[in-house]
PDB file of C-alpha atoms and ligand atoms in Angstrom:
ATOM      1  CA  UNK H 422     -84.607 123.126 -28.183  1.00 97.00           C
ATOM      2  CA  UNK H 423     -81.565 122.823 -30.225  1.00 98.00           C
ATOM      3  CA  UNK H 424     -77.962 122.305 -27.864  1.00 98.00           C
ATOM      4  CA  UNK H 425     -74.683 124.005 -29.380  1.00 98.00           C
ATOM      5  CA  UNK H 426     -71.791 122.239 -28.552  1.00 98.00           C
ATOM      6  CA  UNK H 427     -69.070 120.048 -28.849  1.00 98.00           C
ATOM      7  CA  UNK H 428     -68.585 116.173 -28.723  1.00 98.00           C
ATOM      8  CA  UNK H 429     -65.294 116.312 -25.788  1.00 96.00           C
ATOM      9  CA  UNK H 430     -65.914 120.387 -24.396  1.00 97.00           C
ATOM     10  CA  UNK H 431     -66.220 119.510 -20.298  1.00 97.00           C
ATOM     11  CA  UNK H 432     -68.995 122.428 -20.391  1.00 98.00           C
ATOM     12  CA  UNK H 433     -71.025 121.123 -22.985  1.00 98.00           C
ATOM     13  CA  UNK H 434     -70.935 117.450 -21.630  1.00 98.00           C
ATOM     14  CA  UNK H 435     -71.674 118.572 -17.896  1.00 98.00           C
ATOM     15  CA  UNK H 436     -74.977 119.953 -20.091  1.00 98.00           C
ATOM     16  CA  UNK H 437     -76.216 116.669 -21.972  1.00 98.00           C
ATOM     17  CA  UNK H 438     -75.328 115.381 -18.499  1.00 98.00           C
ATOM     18  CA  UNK H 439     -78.276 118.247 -16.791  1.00 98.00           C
ATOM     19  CA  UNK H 440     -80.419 117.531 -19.678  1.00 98.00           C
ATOM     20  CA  UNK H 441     -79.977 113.787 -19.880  1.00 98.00           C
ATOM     21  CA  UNK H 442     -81.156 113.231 -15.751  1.00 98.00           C
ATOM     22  CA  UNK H 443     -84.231 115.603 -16.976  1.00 98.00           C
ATOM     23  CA  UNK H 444     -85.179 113.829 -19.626  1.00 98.00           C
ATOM     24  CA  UNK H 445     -84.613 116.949 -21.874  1.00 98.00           C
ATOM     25  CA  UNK H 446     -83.705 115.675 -25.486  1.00 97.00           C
ATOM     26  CA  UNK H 447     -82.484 118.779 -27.461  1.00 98.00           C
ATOM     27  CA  UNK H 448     -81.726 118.441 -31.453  1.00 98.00           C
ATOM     28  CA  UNK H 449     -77.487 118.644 -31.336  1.00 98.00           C
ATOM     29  CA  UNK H 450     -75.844 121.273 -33.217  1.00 98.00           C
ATOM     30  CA  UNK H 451     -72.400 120.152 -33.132  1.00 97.00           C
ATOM     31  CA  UNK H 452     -69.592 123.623 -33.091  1.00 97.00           C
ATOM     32  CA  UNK H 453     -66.182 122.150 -33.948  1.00 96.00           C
ATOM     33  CA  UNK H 454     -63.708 123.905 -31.451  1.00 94.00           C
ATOM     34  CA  UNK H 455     -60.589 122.516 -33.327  1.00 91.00           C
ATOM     35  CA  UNK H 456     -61.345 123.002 -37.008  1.00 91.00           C
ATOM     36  CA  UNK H 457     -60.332 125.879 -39.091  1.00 88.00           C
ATOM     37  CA  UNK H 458     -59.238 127.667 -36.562  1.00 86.00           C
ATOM     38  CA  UNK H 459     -62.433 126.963 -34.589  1.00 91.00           C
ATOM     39  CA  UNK H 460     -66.027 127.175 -35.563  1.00 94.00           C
ATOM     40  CA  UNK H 461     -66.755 128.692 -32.319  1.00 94.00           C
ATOM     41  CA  UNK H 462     -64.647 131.737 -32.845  1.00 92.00           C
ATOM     42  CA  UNK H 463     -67.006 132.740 -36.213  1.00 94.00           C
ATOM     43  CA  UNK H 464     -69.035 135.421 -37.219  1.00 96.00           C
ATOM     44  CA  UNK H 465     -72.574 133.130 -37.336  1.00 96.00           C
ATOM     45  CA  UNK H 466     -71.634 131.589 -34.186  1.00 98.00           C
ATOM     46  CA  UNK H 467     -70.895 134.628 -32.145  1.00 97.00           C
ATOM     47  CA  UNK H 468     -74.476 135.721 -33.606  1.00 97.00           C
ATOM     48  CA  UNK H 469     -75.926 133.033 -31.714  1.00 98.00           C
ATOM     49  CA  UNK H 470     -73.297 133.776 -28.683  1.00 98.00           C
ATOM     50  CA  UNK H 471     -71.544 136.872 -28.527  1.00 98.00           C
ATOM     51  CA  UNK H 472     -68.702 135.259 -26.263  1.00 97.00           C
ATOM     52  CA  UNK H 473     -67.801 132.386 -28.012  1.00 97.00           C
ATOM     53  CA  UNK H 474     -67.650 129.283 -26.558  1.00 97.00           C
ATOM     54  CA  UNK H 475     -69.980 126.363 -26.174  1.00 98.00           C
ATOM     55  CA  UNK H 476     -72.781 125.344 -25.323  1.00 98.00           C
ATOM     56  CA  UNK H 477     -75.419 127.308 -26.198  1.00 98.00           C
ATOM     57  CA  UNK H 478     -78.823 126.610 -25.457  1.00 98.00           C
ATOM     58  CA  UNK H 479     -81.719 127.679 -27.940  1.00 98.00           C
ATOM     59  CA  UNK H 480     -85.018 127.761 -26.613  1.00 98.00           C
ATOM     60  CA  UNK H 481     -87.930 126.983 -28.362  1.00 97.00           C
ATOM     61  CA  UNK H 482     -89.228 130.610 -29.084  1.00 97.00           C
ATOM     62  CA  UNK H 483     -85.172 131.799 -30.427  1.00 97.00           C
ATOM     63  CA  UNK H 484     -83.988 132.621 -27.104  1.00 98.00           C
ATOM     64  CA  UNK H 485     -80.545 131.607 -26.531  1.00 98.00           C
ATOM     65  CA  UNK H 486     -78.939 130.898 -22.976  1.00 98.00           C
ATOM     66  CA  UNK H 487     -75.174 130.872 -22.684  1.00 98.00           C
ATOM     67  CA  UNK H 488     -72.580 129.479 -19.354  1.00 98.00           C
ATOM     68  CA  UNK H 489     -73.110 125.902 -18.649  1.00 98.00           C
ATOM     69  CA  UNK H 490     -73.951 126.994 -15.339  1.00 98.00           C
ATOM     70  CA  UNK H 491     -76.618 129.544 -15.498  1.00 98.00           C
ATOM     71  CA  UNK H 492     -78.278 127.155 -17.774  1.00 98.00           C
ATOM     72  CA  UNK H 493     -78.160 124.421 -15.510  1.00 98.00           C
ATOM     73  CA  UNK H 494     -80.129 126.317 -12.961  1.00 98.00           C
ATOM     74  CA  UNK H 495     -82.583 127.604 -15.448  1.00 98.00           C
ATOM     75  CA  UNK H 496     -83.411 123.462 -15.993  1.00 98.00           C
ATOM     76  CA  UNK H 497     -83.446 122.904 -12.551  1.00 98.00           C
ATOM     77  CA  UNK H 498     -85.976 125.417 -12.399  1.00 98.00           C
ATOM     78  CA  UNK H 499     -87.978 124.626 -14.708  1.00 98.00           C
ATOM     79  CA  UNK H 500     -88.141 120.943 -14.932  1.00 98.00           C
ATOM     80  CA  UNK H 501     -87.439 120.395 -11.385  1.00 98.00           C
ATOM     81  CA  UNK H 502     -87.622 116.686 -11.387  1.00 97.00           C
ATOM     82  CA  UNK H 503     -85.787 115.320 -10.534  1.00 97.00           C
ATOM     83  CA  UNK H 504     -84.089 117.731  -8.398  1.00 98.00           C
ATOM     84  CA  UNK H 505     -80.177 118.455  -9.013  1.00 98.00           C
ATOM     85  CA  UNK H 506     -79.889 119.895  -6.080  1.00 98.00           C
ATOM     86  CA  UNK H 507     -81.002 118.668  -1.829  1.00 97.00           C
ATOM     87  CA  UNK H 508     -83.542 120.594   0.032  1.00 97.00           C
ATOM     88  CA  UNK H 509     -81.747 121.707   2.557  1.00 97.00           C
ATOM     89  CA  UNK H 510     -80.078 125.301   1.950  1.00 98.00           C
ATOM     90  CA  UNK H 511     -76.717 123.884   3.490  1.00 98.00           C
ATOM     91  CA  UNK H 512     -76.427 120.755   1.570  1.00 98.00           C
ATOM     92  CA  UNK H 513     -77.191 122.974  -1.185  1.00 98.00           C
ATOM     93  CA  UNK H 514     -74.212 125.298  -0.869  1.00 98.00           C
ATOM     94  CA  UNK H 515     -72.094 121.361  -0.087  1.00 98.00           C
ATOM     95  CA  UNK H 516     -73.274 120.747  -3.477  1.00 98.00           C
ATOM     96  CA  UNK H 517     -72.759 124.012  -5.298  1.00 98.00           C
ATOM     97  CA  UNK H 518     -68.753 124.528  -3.910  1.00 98.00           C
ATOM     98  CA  UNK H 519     -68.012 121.646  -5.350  1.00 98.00           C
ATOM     99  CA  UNK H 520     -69.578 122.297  -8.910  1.00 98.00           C
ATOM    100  CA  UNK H 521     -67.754 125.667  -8.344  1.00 98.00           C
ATOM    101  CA  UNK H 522     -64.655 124.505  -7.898  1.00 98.00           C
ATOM    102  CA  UNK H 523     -64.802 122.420 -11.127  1.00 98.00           C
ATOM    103  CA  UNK H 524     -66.512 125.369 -13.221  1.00 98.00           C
ATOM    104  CA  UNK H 525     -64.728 128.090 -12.061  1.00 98.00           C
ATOM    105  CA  UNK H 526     -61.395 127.650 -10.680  1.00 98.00           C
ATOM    106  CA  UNK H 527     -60.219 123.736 -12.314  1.00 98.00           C
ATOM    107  CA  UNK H 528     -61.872 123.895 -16.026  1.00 98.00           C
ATOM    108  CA  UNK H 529     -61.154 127.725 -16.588  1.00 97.00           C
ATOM    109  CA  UNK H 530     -57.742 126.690 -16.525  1.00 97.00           C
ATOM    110  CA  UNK H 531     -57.031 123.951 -19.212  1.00 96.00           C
ATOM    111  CA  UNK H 532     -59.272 125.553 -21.325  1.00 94.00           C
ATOM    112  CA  UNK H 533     -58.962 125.674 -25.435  1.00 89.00           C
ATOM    113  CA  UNK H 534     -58.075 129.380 -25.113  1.00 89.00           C
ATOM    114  CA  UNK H 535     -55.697 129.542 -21.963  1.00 94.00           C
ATOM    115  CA  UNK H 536     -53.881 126.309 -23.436  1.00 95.00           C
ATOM    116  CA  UNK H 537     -53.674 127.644 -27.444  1.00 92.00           C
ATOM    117  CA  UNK H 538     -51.996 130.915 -25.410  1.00 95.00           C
ATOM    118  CA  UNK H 539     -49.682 129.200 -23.479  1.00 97.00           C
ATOM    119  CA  UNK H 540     -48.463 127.145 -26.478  1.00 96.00           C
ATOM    120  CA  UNK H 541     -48.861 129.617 -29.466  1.00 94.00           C
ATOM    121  CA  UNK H 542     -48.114 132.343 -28.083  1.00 96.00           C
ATOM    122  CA  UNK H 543     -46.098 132.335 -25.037  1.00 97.00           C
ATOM    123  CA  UNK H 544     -44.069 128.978 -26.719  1.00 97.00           C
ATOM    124  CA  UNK H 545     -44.316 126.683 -23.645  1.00 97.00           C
ATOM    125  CA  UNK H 546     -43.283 123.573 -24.635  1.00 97.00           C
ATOM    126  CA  UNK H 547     -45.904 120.420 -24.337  1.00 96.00           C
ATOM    127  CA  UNK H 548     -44.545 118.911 -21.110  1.00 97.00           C
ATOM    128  CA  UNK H 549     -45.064 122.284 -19.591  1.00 97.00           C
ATOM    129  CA  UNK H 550     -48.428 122.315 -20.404  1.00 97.00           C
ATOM    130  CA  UNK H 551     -48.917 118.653 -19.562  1.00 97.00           C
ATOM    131  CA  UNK H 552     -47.750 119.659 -15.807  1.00 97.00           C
ATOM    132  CA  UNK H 553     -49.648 123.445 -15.625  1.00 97.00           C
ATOM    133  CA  UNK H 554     -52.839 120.911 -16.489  1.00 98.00           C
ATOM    134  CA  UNK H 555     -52.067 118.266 -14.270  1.00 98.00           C
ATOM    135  CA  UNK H 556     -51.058 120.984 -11.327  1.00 98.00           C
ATOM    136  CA  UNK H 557     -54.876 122.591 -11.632  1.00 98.00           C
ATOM    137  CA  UNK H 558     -56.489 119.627 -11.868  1.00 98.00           C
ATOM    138  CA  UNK H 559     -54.814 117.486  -9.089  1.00 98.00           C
ATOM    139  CA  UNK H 560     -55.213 120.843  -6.709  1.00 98.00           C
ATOM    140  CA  UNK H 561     -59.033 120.990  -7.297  1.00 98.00           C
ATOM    141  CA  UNK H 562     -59.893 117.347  -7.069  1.00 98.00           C
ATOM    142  CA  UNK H 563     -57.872 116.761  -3.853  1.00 98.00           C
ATOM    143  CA  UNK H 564     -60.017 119.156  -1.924  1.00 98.00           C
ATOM    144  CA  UNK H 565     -62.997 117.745  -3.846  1.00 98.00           C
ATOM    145  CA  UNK H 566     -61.830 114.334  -2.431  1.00 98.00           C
ATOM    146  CA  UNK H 567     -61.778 115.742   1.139  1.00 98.00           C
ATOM    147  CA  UNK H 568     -65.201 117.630   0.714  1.00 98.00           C
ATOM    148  CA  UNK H 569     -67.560 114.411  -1.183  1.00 98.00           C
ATOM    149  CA  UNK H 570     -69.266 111.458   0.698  1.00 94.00           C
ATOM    150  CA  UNK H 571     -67.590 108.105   1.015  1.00 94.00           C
ATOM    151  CA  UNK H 572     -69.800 106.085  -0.984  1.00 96.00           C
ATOM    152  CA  UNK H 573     -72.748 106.660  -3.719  1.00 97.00           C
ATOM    153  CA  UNK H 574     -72.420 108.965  -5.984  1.00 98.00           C
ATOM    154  CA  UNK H 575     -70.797 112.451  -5.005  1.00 98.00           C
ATOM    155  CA  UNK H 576     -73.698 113.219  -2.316  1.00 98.00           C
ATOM    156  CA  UNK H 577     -75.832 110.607  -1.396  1.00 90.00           C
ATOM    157  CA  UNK H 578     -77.783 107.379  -3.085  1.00 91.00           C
ATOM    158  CA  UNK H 579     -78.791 109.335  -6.168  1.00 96.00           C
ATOM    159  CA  UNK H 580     -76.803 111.539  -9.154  1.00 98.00           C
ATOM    160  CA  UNK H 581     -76.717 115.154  -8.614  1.00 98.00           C
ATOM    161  CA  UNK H 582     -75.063 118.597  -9.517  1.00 98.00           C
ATOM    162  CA  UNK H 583     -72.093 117.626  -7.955  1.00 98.00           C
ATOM    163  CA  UNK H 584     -71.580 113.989 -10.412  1.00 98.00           C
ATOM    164  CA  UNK H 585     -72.785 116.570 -13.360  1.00 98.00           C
ATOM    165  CA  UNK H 586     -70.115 118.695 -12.960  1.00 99.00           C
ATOM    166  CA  UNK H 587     -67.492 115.993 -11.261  1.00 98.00           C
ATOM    167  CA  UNK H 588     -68.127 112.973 -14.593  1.00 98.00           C
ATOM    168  CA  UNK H 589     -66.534 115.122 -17.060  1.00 98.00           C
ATOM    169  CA  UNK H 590     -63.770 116.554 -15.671  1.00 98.00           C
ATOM    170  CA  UNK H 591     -62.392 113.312 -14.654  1.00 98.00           C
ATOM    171  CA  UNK H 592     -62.917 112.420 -18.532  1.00 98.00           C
ATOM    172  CA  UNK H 593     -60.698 115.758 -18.634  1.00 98.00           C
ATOM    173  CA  UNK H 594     -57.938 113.870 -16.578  1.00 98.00           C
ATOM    174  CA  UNK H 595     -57.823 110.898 -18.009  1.00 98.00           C
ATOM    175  CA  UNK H 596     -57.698 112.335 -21.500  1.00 96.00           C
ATOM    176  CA  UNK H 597     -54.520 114.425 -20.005  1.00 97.00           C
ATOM    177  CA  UNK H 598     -53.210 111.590 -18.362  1.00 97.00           C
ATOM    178  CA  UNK H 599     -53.985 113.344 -15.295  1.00 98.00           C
ATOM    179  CA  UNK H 600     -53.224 110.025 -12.148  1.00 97.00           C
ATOM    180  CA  UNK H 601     -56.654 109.688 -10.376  1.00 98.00           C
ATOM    181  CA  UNK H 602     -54.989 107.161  -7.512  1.00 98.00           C
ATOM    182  CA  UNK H 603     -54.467 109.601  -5.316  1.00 98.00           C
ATOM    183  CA  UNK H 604     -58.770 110.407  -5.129  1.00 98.00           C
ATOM    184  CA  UNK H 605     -60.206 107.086  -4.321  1.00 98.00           C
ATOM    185  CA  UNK H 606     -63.681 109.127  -3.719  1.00 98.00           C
ATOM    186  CA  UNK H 607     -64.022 110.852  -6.937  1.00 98.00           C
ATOM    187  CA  UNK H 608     -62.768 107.167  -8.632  1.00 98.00           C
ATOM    188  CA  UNK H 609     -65.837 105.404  -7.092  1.00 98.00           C
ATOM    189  CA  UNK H 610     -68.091 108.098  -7.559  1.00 98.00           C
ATOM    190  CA  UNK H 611     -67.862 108.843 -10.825  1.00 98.00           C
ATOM    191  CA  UNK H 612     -67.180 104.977 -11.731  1.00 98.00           C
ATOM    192  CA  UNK H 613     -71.053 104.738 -10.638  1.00 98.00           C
ATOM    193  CA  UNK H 614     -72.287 107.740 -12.112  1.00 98.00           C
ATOM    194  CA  UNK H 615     -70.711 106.176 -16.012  1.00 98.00           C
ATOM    195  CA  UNK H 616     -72.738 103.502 -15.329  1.00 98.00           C
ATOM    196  CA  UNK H 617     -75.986 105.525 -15.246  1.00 98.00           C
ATOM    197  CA  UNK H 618     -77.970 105.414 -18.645  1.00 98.00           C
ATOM    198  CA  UNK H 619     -77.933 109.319 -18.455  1.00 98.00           C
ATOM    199  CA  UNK H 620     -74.561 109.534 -18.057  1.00 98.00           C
ATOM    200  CA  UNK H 621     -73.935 106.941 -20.670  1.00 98.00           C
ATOM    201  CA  UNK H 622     -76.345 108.717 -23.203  1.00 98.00           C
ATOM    202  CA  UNK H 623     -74.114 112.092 -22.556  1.00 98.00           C
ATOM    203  CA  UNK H 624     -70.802 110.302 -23.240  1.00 98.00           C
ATOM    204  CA  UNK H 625     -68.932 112.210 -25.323  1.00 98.00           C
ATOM    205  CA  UNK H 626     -67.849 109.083 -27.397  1.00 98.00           C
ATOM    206  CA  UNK H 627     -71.963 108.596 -27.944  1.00 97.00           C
ATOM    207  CA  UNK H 628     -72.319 112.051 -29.620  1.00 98.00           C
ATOM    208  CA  UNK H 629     -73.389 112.827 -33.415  1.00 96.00           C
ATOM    209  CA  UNK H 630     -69.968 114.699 -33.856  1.00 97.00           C
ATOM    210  CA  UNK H 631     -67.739 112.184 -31.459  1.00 97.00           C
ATOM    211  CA  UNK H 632     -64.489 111.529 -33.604  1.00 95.00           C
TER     212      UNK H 632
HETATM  213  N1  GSH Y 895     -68.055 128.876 -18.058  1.00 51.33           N
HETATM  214  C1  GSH Y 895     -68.451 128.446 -19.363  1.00 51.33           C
HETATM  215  C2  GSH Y 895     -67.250 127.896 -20.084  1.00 51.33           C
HETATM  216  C3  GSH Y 895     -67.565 127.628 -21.534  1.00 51.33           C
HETATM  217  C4  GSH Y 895     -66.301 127.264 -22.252  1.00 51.33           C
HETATM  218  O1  GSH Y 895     -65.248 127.910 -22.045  1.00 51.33           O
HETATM  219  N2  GSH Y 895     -66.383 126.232 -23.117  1.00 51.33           N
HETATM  220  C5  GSH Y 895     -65.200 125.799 -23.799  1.00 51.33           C
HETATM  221  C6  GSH Y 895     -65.277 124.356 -24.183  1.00 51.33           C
HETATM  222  S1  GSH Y 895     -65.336 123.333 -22.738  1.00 51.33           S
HETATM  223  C7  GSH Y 895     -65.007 126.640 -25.031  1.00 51.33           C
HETATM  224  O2  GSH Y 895     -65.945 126.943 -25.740  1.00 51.33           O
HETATM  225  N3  GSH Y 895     -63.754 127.028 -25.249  1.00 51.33           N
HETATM  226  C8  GSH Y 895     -63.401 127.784 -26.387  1.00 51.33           C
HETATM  227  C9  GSH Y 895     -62.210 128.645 -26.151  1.00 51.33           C
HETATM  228  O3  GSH Y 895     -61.688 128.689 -25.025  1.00 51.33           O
HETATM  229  O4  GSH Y 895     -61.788 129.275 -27.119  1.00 51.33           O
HETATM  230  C10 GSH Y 895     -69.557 127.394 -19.285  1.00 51.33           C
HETATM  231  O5  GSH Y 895     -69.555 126.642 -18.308  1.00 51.33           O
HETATM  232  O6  GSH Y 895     -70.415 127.341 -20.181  1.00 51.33           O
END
């Protein structure tokens, strides 16, 4: 299996993260997002993934699998220990609202692209970014605060999807000086998920390309 991605990208360390609790050990193929313009937005890359953006997953037999999420799930199926998600069907859909809220309505939004378009081309100055970044994030996590368990990780005694999804995008606050004080739940939960040899194998700042 060889992973495409980058050493800091939120989508490709919530991956290592899925892969990591699996025991899935990919060869890294490291796609700098910054360089030159960005790797990811070249010809041989979009051959491997027509949209762009990391990760990437390559199979084994060539296949590739694209979206974070949707490959997730296809681990979870098919190494299914340990499980990501609960039995239950309702602590299931607990679990998956508040991956959802990170992966589709907080990360979307301080994003390479959407930020490189807000400063390049619609000229918004840096503090203006700083607060549209700090806004999205600060909304998300405070009803992630209300909605995760008050001690443990995000759900319970064990990591899930929920600390997958919830470790890096506090590592996407603190690198944008987002204030965590206000989500004393999220603080303790993903202070004990960093502590987990997974999570500390996934680290960005333990990666071939980390800079
Ligand atoms: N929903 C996708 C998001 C993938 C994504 O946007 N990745 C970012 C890095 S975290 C990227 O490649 N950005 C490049 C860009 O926006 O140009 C997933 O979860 O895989």
């Amino acid at each position: 299996m060889k992973l495409y991605g980058y050493w800091r990208s939120t989508s490709s360390y919530r991956l290592r993260l899925a892969l990591a609790l699996k025991g899935v050990v990919p060869d890294q193929v490291p796609v700098h997002l910054v360089r030159d313009g960005g790797e990811h937005r070249g010809e041989a890359y979009r051959r491997i993934n027509p949209q762009g953006r990391v990760p990437s997953l390559a199979l084994a037999d060539g296949r590739v699998l694209i979206q974070s999420p949707a490959i997730i799930e296809y681990l979870e199926e098919v190494y299914p220990e340990p499980p990501l998600l609960p039995a239950d069907p309702v602590a299931r859909a607990q679990v998956r609202a508040v991956a959802a809220i990170i992966g589709c309505d907080i990360h979307p939004l301080h994003n390479v692209g959407p930020l490189n378009h807000l400063r390049r081309d619609l000229g918004r100055p840096e503090e203006e970014v700083g607060a549209w970044i700090g806004r999205w994030i600060s909304e998300g996590f405070t009803a992630i605060e209300a909605l995760i368990g008050d001690e443990g990780y995000c759900f319970g005694a064990g990591p899930g999807l929920a600390d997958v999804y919830l470790v890096p995008q506090v590592y996407a606050a603190r690198r944008f000086a987002v204030p965590l004080e206000p989500f004393p739940r999220i603080t303790r939960a993903s202070s004990l998920a960093e502590a987990h040899p997974a999570f500390q194998a996934a680290h960005p700042s333990r990666q071939p390309d980390a800079e």
